[in-house]
Amino acid sequence: MSDDKSARRIVPIGPYHPLQEEPEFFKLIVEGEKVVGLEIELGYNHRGHEYLAQRMTWDQVPFLVERICGICSNSHPFAFVMAAEDCGRIEVPERAKFIRTITHELERIHSHLLWVGLAGHFIGYNTVWMWAWKYREPVLDLFEMITGNRNHYAMNKIGGVRRDILPEHVPDIRKVLDLVEEKVKMLTAAVLDDPVILARLEGVGILPKRDAIDLGVVGPTARASGVDIDVRRDEPHAAYDRVGWNVVVFPEGDVLAKAKVRLVESLESVKIIRACLERMPDGPIENRVEEIAPGEGIGRTEAPRGEVFHYVRSDGSNMPVRHKVRAPSFMNLISNEIAVKGYSVADAALCLAAVDPCYCCTERLAAFEDGKLRFDGKELLRRSQEKTERIRARMRR
Amino acid sequence: MTEITKQFQRRFADSEVQAWNPRRYYLAVERDKVVAAAEFLFREIGCRFSIATGIDTRDGFEILYHFSHDASGVIYTLKTLVPKDDPQVASITPKVPAANWIEREMKELLGIDFPGHPNLKPLLTSDTDWEPCQYPLRRDFDREPHVKPKPWDDK
């Protein structure tokens, strides 16, 4: 970067990488090393799901919305079937509610571990990355055992679930839960005890509570800014009101708080699944649904990244008249415009990743000046990792 | 009826409140009351703006603003009807900043204008060759020209 502090430059991050689910284009406006503004452009992965859903039957839509996101692929069909059930006033059997809760919480564990790993990679702690992903793997294996797929579980249908959790699965699930609990605790202790990690995460990318409320952010992003919301508790659905658990809230608003929310939340998920396995009643797993009566319905659930919101309207035919989907990142991303301001370019990647959107974009960072490449994704990663090294060296002295 | 719907009806006398179930209330207001009603729900009641939905119906465009009252777990949906020959409604973004992106999206996909919005440029198609004024979520949208495969340019 230039030494001229007065010169504003734009550092483009993004826009497109086919590996992850949400390509966005961040224009970092920088003065020297300092970030003074951010513009976000999106739409690179707009696939017209709302348009498509209005041309599909009610039973086909869960399969469509399952493919909105690869990481939280249970949340969208879950919210959609609840919207349809709200609209058609359909009851769900007890056992199905527990099975929905278990798959949903397993998904939260694997998603949060994914984030912890990537955050570790960003600040140059590749051990954290490898460990987090190593212990995420058994959770994916569980999904394969229960649903047949490591991702895109296709568990939800209107009126119930599509597959049962068999008694012979339960010991395996418990074994993985024990492992995950032990390892997440170890990881949490290791991360929070490390002065270098604390120096990198503490006080960085702060989103004040006022802005969090104004911008309507949801999920861990909101809870790390002291906004006490969680759809699982506020609007009890599935089996969340049958088991005891806590909503994890931290008031600081920085990246460290977001990391803590996610780590502690994974442990809460373990607790929820254990209680569900204990209390799960026997019985049918689905109710037969003849039709969705005319009306409108709203379904929402707490995805790993926050509230997923689905609105449907029915005219009594076999297709929804309107289907609105709102993913949590839609509300959370805009908060980056505030959270990243005033920090250095080395912290920018971490701040942008802290709301858990898509990391792919940072790999595509490239700054051109006079047609020559000055800066790219590797450079950003290197800068971030170098900063960690500098802090580490300073602490040694 | 909850305490909030009663307060709402006292404030907006000509509004219509419909309870779908104890967790879902639909509050219908006239178009010119939308901003005041949204501000009331957001600032005075302390609801969180969840999202807005636009629907192309026979009688006009229905705009729904979903507000979530997290303390009680109830969703209050503000509803208004916009005539088809004059598709515009005042922007709530100056009062409710969270509505910024969704109003841009509705303008883009449904063609509703939101006067008063600070930055109403397209949200999703700003970096594409999508021509403006084609609204895919409208009923009369012709998708044929868009689904025809383009000839592969093999240079």
Coordinates of C-alpha atoms in Angstrom, one line a residue:
Chain A
M1 CA 0.0 0.0 0.0
S2 CA 1.0 3.5 -0.5
D3 CA 2.4 5.6 2.3
D4 CA 0.3 8.6 1.3
K5 CA -2.3 8.6 4.1
S6 CA -4.6 11.0 2.4
A7 CA -5.1 8.9 -0.7
R8 CA -8.3 6.8 -0.6
R9 CA -8.1 3.5 -2.5
I10 CA -10.5 0.7 -3.1
V11 CA -9.5 -2.8 -2.3
P12 CA -11.9 -5.1 -4.1
I13 CA -12.6 -8.4 -2.4
G14 CA -14.5 -11.0 -4.4
P15 CA -16.7 -11.4 -6.2
Y16 CA -16.9 -15.0 -7.2
H17 CA -15.7 -18.3 -6.1
P18 CA -17.6 -21.4 -6.9
L19 CA -16.7 -23.4 -3.8
Q20 CA -18.9 -21.7 -1.2
E21 CA -22.5 -20.7 -1.1
E22 CA -22.5 -17.0 -0.9
P23 CA -20.2 -15.0 -3.2
E24 CA -20.3 -11.4 -2.5
F25 CA -18.2 -8.4 -3.6
F26 CA -16.8 -6.3 -0.9
K27 CA -15.2 -2.9 -1.8
L28 CA -13.0 -2.0 1.0
I29 CA -12.3 1.7 1.0
V30 CA -8.9 2.2 2.6
E31 CA -6.7 5.1 3.6
G32 CA -3.2 3.6 3.8
E33 CA -3.7 0.6 6.1
K34 CA -6.9 1.8 7.7
V35 CA -10.3 0.8 6.4
V36 CA -12.6 3.8 6.2
G37 CA -15.6 2.3 4.4
L38 CA -17.1 -0.7 2.9
E39 CA -19.5 -1.2 0.0
I40 CA -21.2 -4.6 -0.5
E41 CA -22.5 -5.8 -3.8
L42 CA -24.2 -9.1 -4.0
G43 CA -26.3 -11.2 -6.4
Y44 CA -23.6 -13.3 -8.0
N45 CA -25.3 -16.4 -6.8
H46 CA -28.9 -15.3 -7.3
R47 CA -30.7 -18.4 -8.5
G48 CA -34.3 -17.2 -8.4
H49 CA -35.4 -19.6 -5.7
E50 CA -38.5 -17.6 -4.9
Y51 CA -39.5 -17.6 -8.6
L52 CA -38.9 -21.3 -8.9
A53 CA -40.7 -22.2 -5.7
Q54 CA -43.9 -20.7 -7.1
R55 CA -43.8 -23.1 -10.0
M56 CA -43.3 -26.3 -7.9
T57 CA -45.6 -28.4 -5.8
W58 CA -45.6 -28.2 -2.1
D59 CA -43.8 -31.5 -1.8
Q60 CA -41.0 -30.4 -4.2
V61 CA -40.2 -27.1 -2.6
P62 CA -38.4 -28.6 0.5
F63 CA -35.9 -30.2 -2.0
L64 CA -35.5 -26.9 -3.7
V65 CA -34.9 -24.8 -0.6
E66 CA -32.6 -27.5 0.8
R67 CA -30.2 -26.4 -1.9
I68 CA -30.1 -22.8 -1.0
C69 CA -27.2 -23.4 1.3
G70 CA -24.8 -26.3 1.6
I71 CA -23.7 -25.7 5.2
C72 CA -27.1 -25.1 6.9
S73 CA -29.1 -27.2 4.5
N74 CA -31.5 -28.3 7.2
S75 CA -32.6 -24.8 8.2
H76 CA -34.4 -23.8 5.0
P77 CA -36.6 -26.9 4.5
F78 CA -37.2 -26.8 8.3
A79 CA -38.5 -23.2 8.1
F80 CA -40.4 -23.9 4.9
V81 CA -42.3 -26.9 6.2
M82 CA -43.2 -25.0 9.4
A83 CA -44.5 -22.1 7.2
A84 CA -46.6 -24.6 5.3
E85 CA -47.8 -26.2 8.5
D86 CA -48.7 -22.8 9.9
C87 CA -50.6 -22.0 6.7
G88 CA -52.4 -25.3 6.5
R89 CA -52.8 -25.6 10.3
I90 CA -51.2 -29.0 10.3
E91 CA -50.1 -30.8 13.4
V92 CA -46.8 -32.7 13.6
P93 CA -46.3 -35.9 15.7
E94 CA -44.2 -35.6 18.8
R95 CA -41.5 -37.9 17.6
A96 CA -41.0 -36.0 14.4
K97 CA -40.5 -32.8 16.5
F98 CA -37.7 -34.4 18.4
I99 CA -36.0 -35.8 15.3
R100 CA -36.2 -32.4 13.7
T101 CA -34.5 -30.9 16.7
I102 CA -31.7 -33.5 16.8
T103 CA -30.8 -33.0 13.1
H104 CA -31.0 -29.2 13.5
E105 CA -28.6 -29.2 16.5
L106 CA -26.2 -31.6 14.9
E107 CA -26.1 -29.2 12.0
R108 CA -25.3 -26.3 14.3
I109 CA -22.4 -28.2 15.8
H110 CA -20.8 -28.9 12.4
S111 CA -21.4 -25.4 11.1
H112 CA -19.9 -23.7 14.2
L113 CA -16.8 -26.0 14.1
L114 CA -16.4 -25.1 10.4
W115 CA -16.4 -21.4 11.3
V116 CA -13.9 -21.9 14.2
G117 CA -11.6 -23.8 11.9
L118 CA -11.7 -21.1 9.2
A119 CA -11.2 -18.3 11.7
G120 CA -8.2 -20.1 13.0
H121 CA -6.8 -20.4 9.5
F122 CA -7.3 -16.7 8.9
I123 CA -5.2 -15.7 11.9
G124 CA -2.5 -18.2 11.0
Y125 CA -3.4 -20.9 13.5
N126 CA -3.6 -23.8 11.2
T127 CA -3.6 -26.2 14.1
V128 CA -7.0 -24.8 15.2
W129 CA -8.2 -25.2 11.7
M130 CA -7.1 -28.9 11.4
W131 CA -8.4 -29.8 14.9
A132 CA -11.8 -28.1 14.4
W133 CA -12.3 -29.8 11.1
K134 CA -11.1 -33.1 12.3
Y135 CA -13.8 -33.2 15.0
R136 CA -16.4 -31.9 12.6
E137 CA -15.9 -35.0 10.6
P138 CA -17.6 -37.5 13.0
V139 CA -20.6 -35.2 13.0
L140 CA -20.9 -35.5 9.2
D141 CA -20.5 -39.3 9.5
L142 CA -23.4 -39.3 12.0
F143 CA -25.5 -37.5 9.3
E144 CA -24.5 -40.1 6.8
M145 CA -25.6 -42.8 9.2
I146 CA -28.9 -41.2 10.1
T147 CA -30.0 -39.6 6.8
G148 CA -27.8 -41.2 4.2
N149 CA -26.1 -38.0 3.3
R150 CA -23.3 -35.9 4.8
N151 CA -25.0 -32.8 3.5
H152 CA -28.5 -32.1 2.1
Y153 CA -30.1 -34.5 4.6
A154 CA -33.7 -34.3 3.2
M155 CA -35.2 -35.0 6.6
N156 CA -38.1 -32.6 6.6
K157 CA -41.4 -32.9 4.9
I158 CA -44.7 -31.2 5.5
G159 CA -46.4 -33.0 8.4
G160 CA -43.3 -34.7 9.8
V161 CA -39.9 -36.1 8.9
R162 CA -38.9 -38.6 6.2
R163 CA -36.7 -40.9 8.2
D164 CA -36.7 -42.2 11.7
I165 CA -33.7 -42.3 14.1
L166 CA -33.3 -46.0 14.8
P167 CA -32.6 -47.4 18.3
E168 CA -29.3 -48.8 17.0
H169 CA -28.2 -45.3 16.0
V170 CA -28.5 -43.9 19.5
P171 CA -25.3 -45.4 21.0
D172 CA -23.2 -44.1 18.1
I173 CA -24.8 -40.6 18.4
R174 CA -24.0 -40.6 22.1
K175 CA -20.4 -41.6 21.4
V176 CA -19.9 -38.8 18.9
L177 CA -21.5 -36.3 21.3
D178 CA -19.1 -37.3 24.1
L179 CA -16.2 -36.8 21.7
V180 CA -17.4 -33.4 20.4
E181 CA -18.1 -32.2 23.9
E182 CA -14.6 -33.1 25.1
K183 CA -12.9 -31.6 22.1
V184 CA -14.9 -28.4 21.9
K185 CA -14.1 -27.8 25.6
M186 CA -10.4 -28.4 24.8
L187 CA -10.5 -26.1 21.8
T188 CA -12.3 -23.4 23.8
A189 CA -9.7 -23.6 26.5
A190 CA -6.9 -23.6 24.1
V191 CA -8.3 -20.6 22.1
L192 CA -9.2 -18.5 25.2
D193 CA -5.9 -19.2 26.9
D194 CA -3.7 -18.1 24.0
P195 CA -2.6 -14.5 24.5
V196 CA -1.8 -14.1 20.8
I197 CA -5.3 -15.2 19.8
L198 CA -6.9 -12.9 22.3
A199 CA -4.8 -10.0 21.1
R200 CA -6.0 -10.7 17.5
L201 CA -9.6 -11.1 18.3
E202 CA -10.3 -8.9 21.3
G203 CA -11.7 -5.4 20.5
V204 CA -11.6 -6.0 16.7
G205 CA -14.6 -5.6 14.5
I206 CA -16.9 -4.2 17.2
L207 CA -20.6 -4.0 16.3
P208 CA -22.3 -1.8 18.9
K209 CA -25.6 -3.0 20.4
R210 CA -27.5 0.0 19.0
D211 CA -26.4 -0.7 15.5
A212 CA -27.1 -4.4 15.9
I213 CA -30.7 -3.5 16.8
D214 CA -31.1 -0.9 14.1
L215 CA -29.8 -3.2 11.4
G216 CA -31.9 -6.1 12.6
V217 CA -28.9 -8.5 12.7
V218 CA -29.7 -12.1 14.0
G219 CA -28.0 -15.1 15.4
P220 CA -24.5 -15.2 16.9
T221 CA -23.8 -11.8 15.3
A222 CA -26.6 -10.3 17.4
R223 CA -26.0 -12.3 20.5
A224 CA -22.3 -11.4 20.5
S225 CA -23.4 -7.7 20.6
G226 CA -25.5 -8.3 23.7
V227 CA -28.9 -8.6 21.8
D228 CA -30.6 -11.4 23.6
I229 CA -32.6 -13.1 20.8
D230 CA -32.9 -16.7 19.8
V231 CA -35.9 -18.0 17.9
R232 CA -35.6 -21.4 19.5
R233 CA -36.4 -19.8 22.8
D234 CA -38.5 -16.8 21.8
E235 CA -40.9 -18.8 19.6
P236 CA -40.7 -22.4 20.8
H237 CA -41.0 -24.9 18.0
A238 CA -40.1 -28.5 17.5
A239 CA -38.8 -29.8 20.8
Y240 CA -36.9 -26.8 22.0
D241 CA -39.4 -26.1 24.9
R242 CA -39.2 -29.7 26.1
V243 CA -35.5 -29.6 27.0
G244 CA -33.5 -27.3 29.2
W245 CA -30.8 -25.2 27.5
N246 CA -29.4 -21.6 27.6
V247 CA -29.1 -18.8 25.1
V248 CA -25.5 -17.7 24.9
V249 CA -25.1 -13.9 25.0
F250 CA -21.9 -11.9 25.2
P251 CA -22.0 -8.1 25.3
E252 CA -18.7 -7.1 23.8
G253 CA -19.6 -7.2 20.1
D254 CA -16.0 -8.0 18.9
V255 CA -14.8 -11.0 17.0
L256 CA -13.8 -12.7 20.2
A257 CA -17.3 -12.5 21.5
K258 CA -18.6 -14.0 18.2
A259 CA -16.1 -16.9 18.6
K260 CA -17.1 -17.4 22.2
V261 CA -20.9 -17.5 21.3
R262 CA -20.3 -20.1 18.7
L263 CA -18.0 -22.3 20.8
V264 CA -20.3 -22.2 23.9
E265 CA -23.4 -22.7 21.7
S266 CA -21.9 -25.9 20.3
L267 CA -21.8 -27.3 23.9
E268 CA -25.5 -26.2 24.4
S269 CA -26.3 -28.1 21.2
V270 CA -24.7 -31.2 22.7
K271 CA -26.9 -30.8 25.7
I272 CA -30.0 -30.4 23.7
I273 CA -29.4 -33.5 21.6
R274 CA -28.6 -35.6 24.7
A275 CA -31.9 -34.5 26.4
C276 CA -33.8 -35.2 23.1
L277 CA -32.4 -38.7 22.8
E278 CA -33.5 -39.3 26.4
R279 CA -37.0 -38.0 26.1
M280 CA -37.9 -38.9 22.5
P281 CA -41.3 -40.6 22.6
D282 CA -42.2 -43.6 20.3
G283 CA -44.8 -43.1 17.7
P284 CA -45.4 -42.1 14.1
I285 CA -43.0 -39.7 12.4
E286 CA -45.4 -38.1 10.0
N287 CA -49.0 -37.1 9.5
R288 CA -50.6 -37.5 6.2
V289 CA -51.2 -34.2 4.5
E290 CA -54.0 -34.0 1.9
E291 CA -53.8 -30.3 1.0
I292 CA -52.6 -27.0 2.1
A293 CA -55.7 -24.9 2.8
P294 CA -55.8 -21.3 1.5
G295 CA -54.1 -18.8 3.7
E296 CA -50.7 -17.6 4.7
G297 CA -48.0 -18.9 6.9
I298 CA -44.7 -17.9 8.5
G299 CA -42.1 -20.4 9.6
R300 CA -38.9 -19.5 11.2
T301 CA -36.1 -21.2 13.0
E302 CA -32.6 -20.5 14.3
A303 CA -30.1 -21.6 11.8
P304 CA -26.4 -21.6 12.8
R305 CA -26.1 -18.1 11.5
G306 CA -29.4 -16.7 12.8
E307 CA -33.1 -16.6 12.1
V308 CA -34.3 -18.1 8.9
F309 CA -37.6 -16.7 7.8
H310 CA -40.0 -18.3 5.3
Y311 CA -43.3 -16.8 4.3
V312 CA -45.8 -18.8 2.1
R313 CA -49.2 -18.0 0.7
S314 CA -51.6 -20.7 -0.5
D315 CA -54.7 -20.5 -2.6
G316 CA -55.6 -24.1 -2.0
S317 CA -53.8 -25.4 -5.2
N318 CA -50.8 -27.7 -5.2
M319 CA -48.3 -24.9 -5.5
P320 CA -47.5 -21.9 -3.3
V321 CA -48.7 -18.6 -4.7
R322 CA -45.8 -16.8 -3.1
H323 CA -42.8 -18.0 -1.2
K324 CA -40.5 -15.6 0.4
V325 CA -37.1 -16.7 1.7
R326 CA -34.9 -14.7 4.0
A327 CA -31.6 -16.2 5.0
P328 CA -29.8 -14.8 8.1
S329 CA -26.8 -13.5 6.2
F330 CA -29.1 -11.1 4.4
M331 CA -29.5 -9.2 7.6
N332 CA -26.0 -9.8 9.0
L333 CA -23.9 -8.9 6.0
I334 CA -24.8 -5.2 6.1
S335 CA -23.4 -5.0 9.6
N336 CA -19.9 -5.4 8.1
E337 CA -20.2 -1.8 6.9
I338 CA -20.0 -0.7 10.5
A339 CA -17.9 -3.5 12.0
V340 CA -15.0 -3.2 9.7
K341 CA -14.6 0.6 9.8
G342 CA -11.5 1.9 11.5
Y343 CA -9.6 -1.3 11.6
S344 CA -6.5 -2.3 9.5
V345 CA -6.5 -4.2 6.3
A346 CA -4.9 -7.1 8.2
D347 CA -8.0 -7.3 10.4
A348 CA -10.5 -6.8 7.6
A349 CA -10.6 -10.5 6.5
L350 CA -11.3 -11.5 10.0
C351 CA -14.0 -8.9 10.5
L352 CA -15.7 -9.8 7.3
A353 CA -15.5 -13.5 8.2
A354 CA -16.8 -12.9 11.7
V355 CA -20.5 -12.8 10.8
D356 CA -19.9 -16.2 9.1
P357 CA -20.8 -15.3 5.6
C358 CA -18.6 -16.7 2.8
Y359 CA -14.9 -16.8 3.0
C360 CA -14.3 -17.6 -0.6
C361 CA -14.4 -13.9 -1.5
T362 CA -11.2 -13.1 0.4
E363 CA -9.3 -15.6 -1.7
R364 CA -10.1 -13.5 -4.7
L365 CA -8.9 -10.3 -3.3
A366 CA -6.8 -8.4 -5.9
A367 CA -5.8 -4.8 -6.0
F368 CA -4.5 -3.4 -9.3
E369 CA -2.6 -0.3 -9.7
D370 CA -1.4 0.9 -13.1
G371 CA -2.4 -2.6 -14.4
K372 CA 0.0 -4.3 -12.1
L373 CA -1.1 -6.7 -9.3
R374 CA -0.3 -5.3 -6.0
F375 CA -2.4 -7.4 -3.7
D376 CA -4.4 -10.6 -3.8
G377 CA -6.1 -13.1 -1.6
K378 CA -2.9 -14.8 -0.6
E379 CA -1.5 -11.4 0.3
L380 CA -4.4 -10.7 2.6
L381 CA -4.0 -14.0 4.3
R382 CA -0.3 -13.4 4.6
R383 CA -0.8 -10.0 6.1
S384 CA -3.3 -11.4 8.6
Q385 CA -1.0 -14.2 9.6
E386 CA 2.0 -11.9 9.7
K387 CA 0.2 -9.7 12.2
T388 CA -0.3 -12.7 14.4
E389 CA 3.5 -13.4 14.2
R390 CA 4.3 -9.9 15.1
I391 CA 2.1 -10.1 18.2
R392 CA 3.6 -13.4 19.1
A393 CA 7.1 -12.0 18.8
R394 CA 6.2 -9.0 20.9
M395 CA 4.7 -11.2 23.6
R396 CA 7.8 -13.3 23.7
R397 CA 9.9 -10.3 24.6
Chain B
M1 CA -55.7 -9.9 20.6
T2 CA -52.5 -8.8 22.4
E3 CA -51.7 -5.6 24.2
I4 CA -49.7 -4.6 21.2
T5 CA -52.5 -5.0 18.7
K6 CA -54.8 -3.0 21.0
Q7 CA -52.2 -0.2 21.2
F8 CA -51.8 -0.4 17.4
Q9 CA -55.5 -0.1 16.8
R10 CA -55.8 2.9 19.2
R11 CA -53.0 4.6 17.2
F12 CA -54.2 3.6 13.8
A13 CA -57.9 3.7 14.1
D14 CA -58.8 2.6 10.5
S15 CA -56.4 -0.4 10.6
E16 CA -57.6 -3.9 10.4
V17 CA -56.2 -6.6 12.6
Q18 CA -56.4 -10.2 11.7
A19 CA -55.2 -13.0 14.0
W20 CA -54.1 -16.1 12.1
N21 CA -53.1 -17.8 15.3
P22 CA -51.8 -16.5 18.7
R23 CA -48.3 -16.0 17.2
R24 CA -49.2 -14.5 13.9
Y25 CA -51.0 -11.2 13.5
Y26 CA -51.6 -9.3 10.3
L27 CA -52.2 -5.6 10.6
A28 CA -53.6 -4.0 7.4
V29 CA -53.1 -0.3 7.0
E30 CA -53.5 2.3 4.2
R31 CA -50.5 3.0 2.1
D32 CA -49.9 6.5 3.5
K33 CA -49.7 5.1 7.1
V34 CA -47.0 2.5 6.4
V35 CA -44.1 4.6 7.6
A36 CA -45.8 5.8 10.7
A37 CA -46.9 2.2 11.5
A38 CA -43.5 0.8 10.9
E39 CA -41.9 3.4 13.1
F40 CA -44.4 2.7 15.8
L41 CA -43.7 -1.1 15.8
F42 CA -39.9 -0.6 15.5
R43 CA -39.2 2.2 17.9
E44 CA -42.1 2.3 20.3
I45 CA -42.9 -1.4 20.7
G46 CA -39.3 -2.5 20.1
C47 CA -40.0 -5.1 17.4
R48 CA -37.2 -6.3 15.2
F49 CA -37.6 -5.9 11.5
S50 CA -37.4 -9.4 10.1
I51 CA -38.1 -8.9 6.4
A52 CA -40.6 -7.6 3.8
T53 CA -42.5 -9.5 1.1
G54 CA -44.1 -8.2 -2.0
I55 CA -46.8 -10.2 -3.7
D56 CA -48.4 -9.6 -7.1
T57 CA -52.2 -10.2 -6.6
R58 CA -55.3 -9.6 -8.6
D59 CA -56.2 -6.4 -6.7
G60 CA -52.7 -4.9 -6.7
F61 CA -49.3 -5.4 -5.1
E62 CA -49.5 -6.4 -1.5
I63 CA -46.5 -5.4 0.5
L64 CA -45.9 -7.2 3.8
Y65 CA -43.5 -6.0 6.5
H66 CA -42.8 -8.7 9.0
F67 CA -41.9 -7.4 12.5
S68 CA -40.8 -9.9 15.1
H69 CA -41.6 -9.2 18.7
D70 CA -38.9 -11.3 20.3
A71 CA -40.0 -10.8 23.9
S72 CA -43.2 -12.7 23.2
G73 CA -42.3 -14.6 20.1
V74 CA -45.1 -13.1 18.0
I75 CA -44.8 -11.9 14.4
Y76 CA -46.7 -8.7 13.5
T77 CA -47.0 -8.4 9.8
L78 CA -47.8 -4.9 8.5
K79 CA -49.8 -5.2 5.3
T80 CA -50.7 -2.7 2.6
L81 CA -52.1 -2.8 -0.9
V82 CA -50.5 -0.8 -3.7
P83 CA -52.5 -0.2 -6.9
K84 CA -50.9 -1.7 -10.0
D85 CA -50.9 1.5 -12.0
D86 CA -49.1 3.4 -9.3
P87 CA -46.7 0.9 -7.7
Q88 CA -45.0 3.0 -5.0
V89 CA -45.0 3.3 -1.3
A90 CA -42.9 5.6 0.9
S91 CA -39.6 4.0 2.1
I92 CA -39.4 2.9 5.7
T93 CA -35.5 2.8 5.5
P94 CA -35.0 6.2 7.1
K95 CA -36.9 5.1 10.1
V96 CA -36.1 1.4 10.0
P97 CA -32.5 1.0 8.7
A98 CA -32.8 -2.8 8.5
A99 CA -35.2 -2.4 5.5
N100 CA -32.5 -1.0 3.3
W101 CA -31.6 -4.1 1.3
I102 CA -35.1 -5.6 1.0
E103 CA -36.6 -2.4 -0.4
R104 CA -33.8 -2.4 -3.0
E105 CA -34.6 -6.1 -3.8
M106 CA -38.4 -5.4 -4.1
K107 CA -37.7 -2.5 -6.4
E108 CA -35.6 -4.8 -8.6
L109 CA -37.6 -8.0 -8.7
L110 CA -41.2 -6.6 -8.3
G111 CA -40.9 -3.1 -9.6
I112 CA -42.2 -1.2 -6.5
D113 CA -40.8 2.2 -6.1
F114 CA -39.8 3.4 -2.6
P115 CA -39.5 7.2 -2.6
G116 CA -37.3 8.4 0.2
H117 CA -34.9 5.5 0.1
P118 CA -31.3 6.7 0.5
N119 CA -29.8 4.4 -2.2
L120 CA -32.3 2.6 -4.4
K121 CA -29.8 1.0 -6.8
P122 CA -30.3 -2.7 -7.8
L123 CA -29.2 -5.1 -5.1
L124 CA -28.7 -8.3 -7.0
T125 CA -28.2 -7.3 -10.7
S126 CA -25.9 -4.3 -10.4
D127 CA -23.0 -6.2 -11.9
T128 CA -24.9 -8.1 -14.6
D129 CA -26.3 -7.4 -18.1
W130 CA -29.8 -7.8 -16.8
E131 CA -31.9 -5.1 -18.3
P132 CA -33.8 -2.9 -15.8
C133 CA -37.6 -2.9 -15.8
Q134 CA -38.0 -6.6 -16.1
Y135 CA -39.7 -7.8 -13.0
P136 CA -39.5 -11.6 -12.5
L137 CA -41.8 -11.7 -9.5
R138 CA -44.7 -10.1 -11.4
R139 CA -47.4 -12.4 -12.8
D140 CA -47.0 -11.1 -16.3
F141 CA -43.3 -11.7 -16.5
D142 CA -42.4 -13.6 -19.7
R143 CA -39.5 -15.9 -18.9
E144 CA -39.2 -17.4 -22.4
P145 CA -36.5 -15.0 -23.7
H146 CA -34.4 -15.8 -20.5
V147 CA -34.6 -19.6 -20.7
K148 CA -33.6 -20.0 -24.3
P149 CA -30.0 -21.2 -24.4
K150 CA -27.6 -18.7 -25.9
P151 CA -25.5 -20.0 -28.8
W152 CA -22.1 -21.0 -27.6
D153 CA -19.5 -18.7 -28.9
D154 CA -16.5 -21.0 -29.6
K155 CA -13.7 -18.7 -30.3

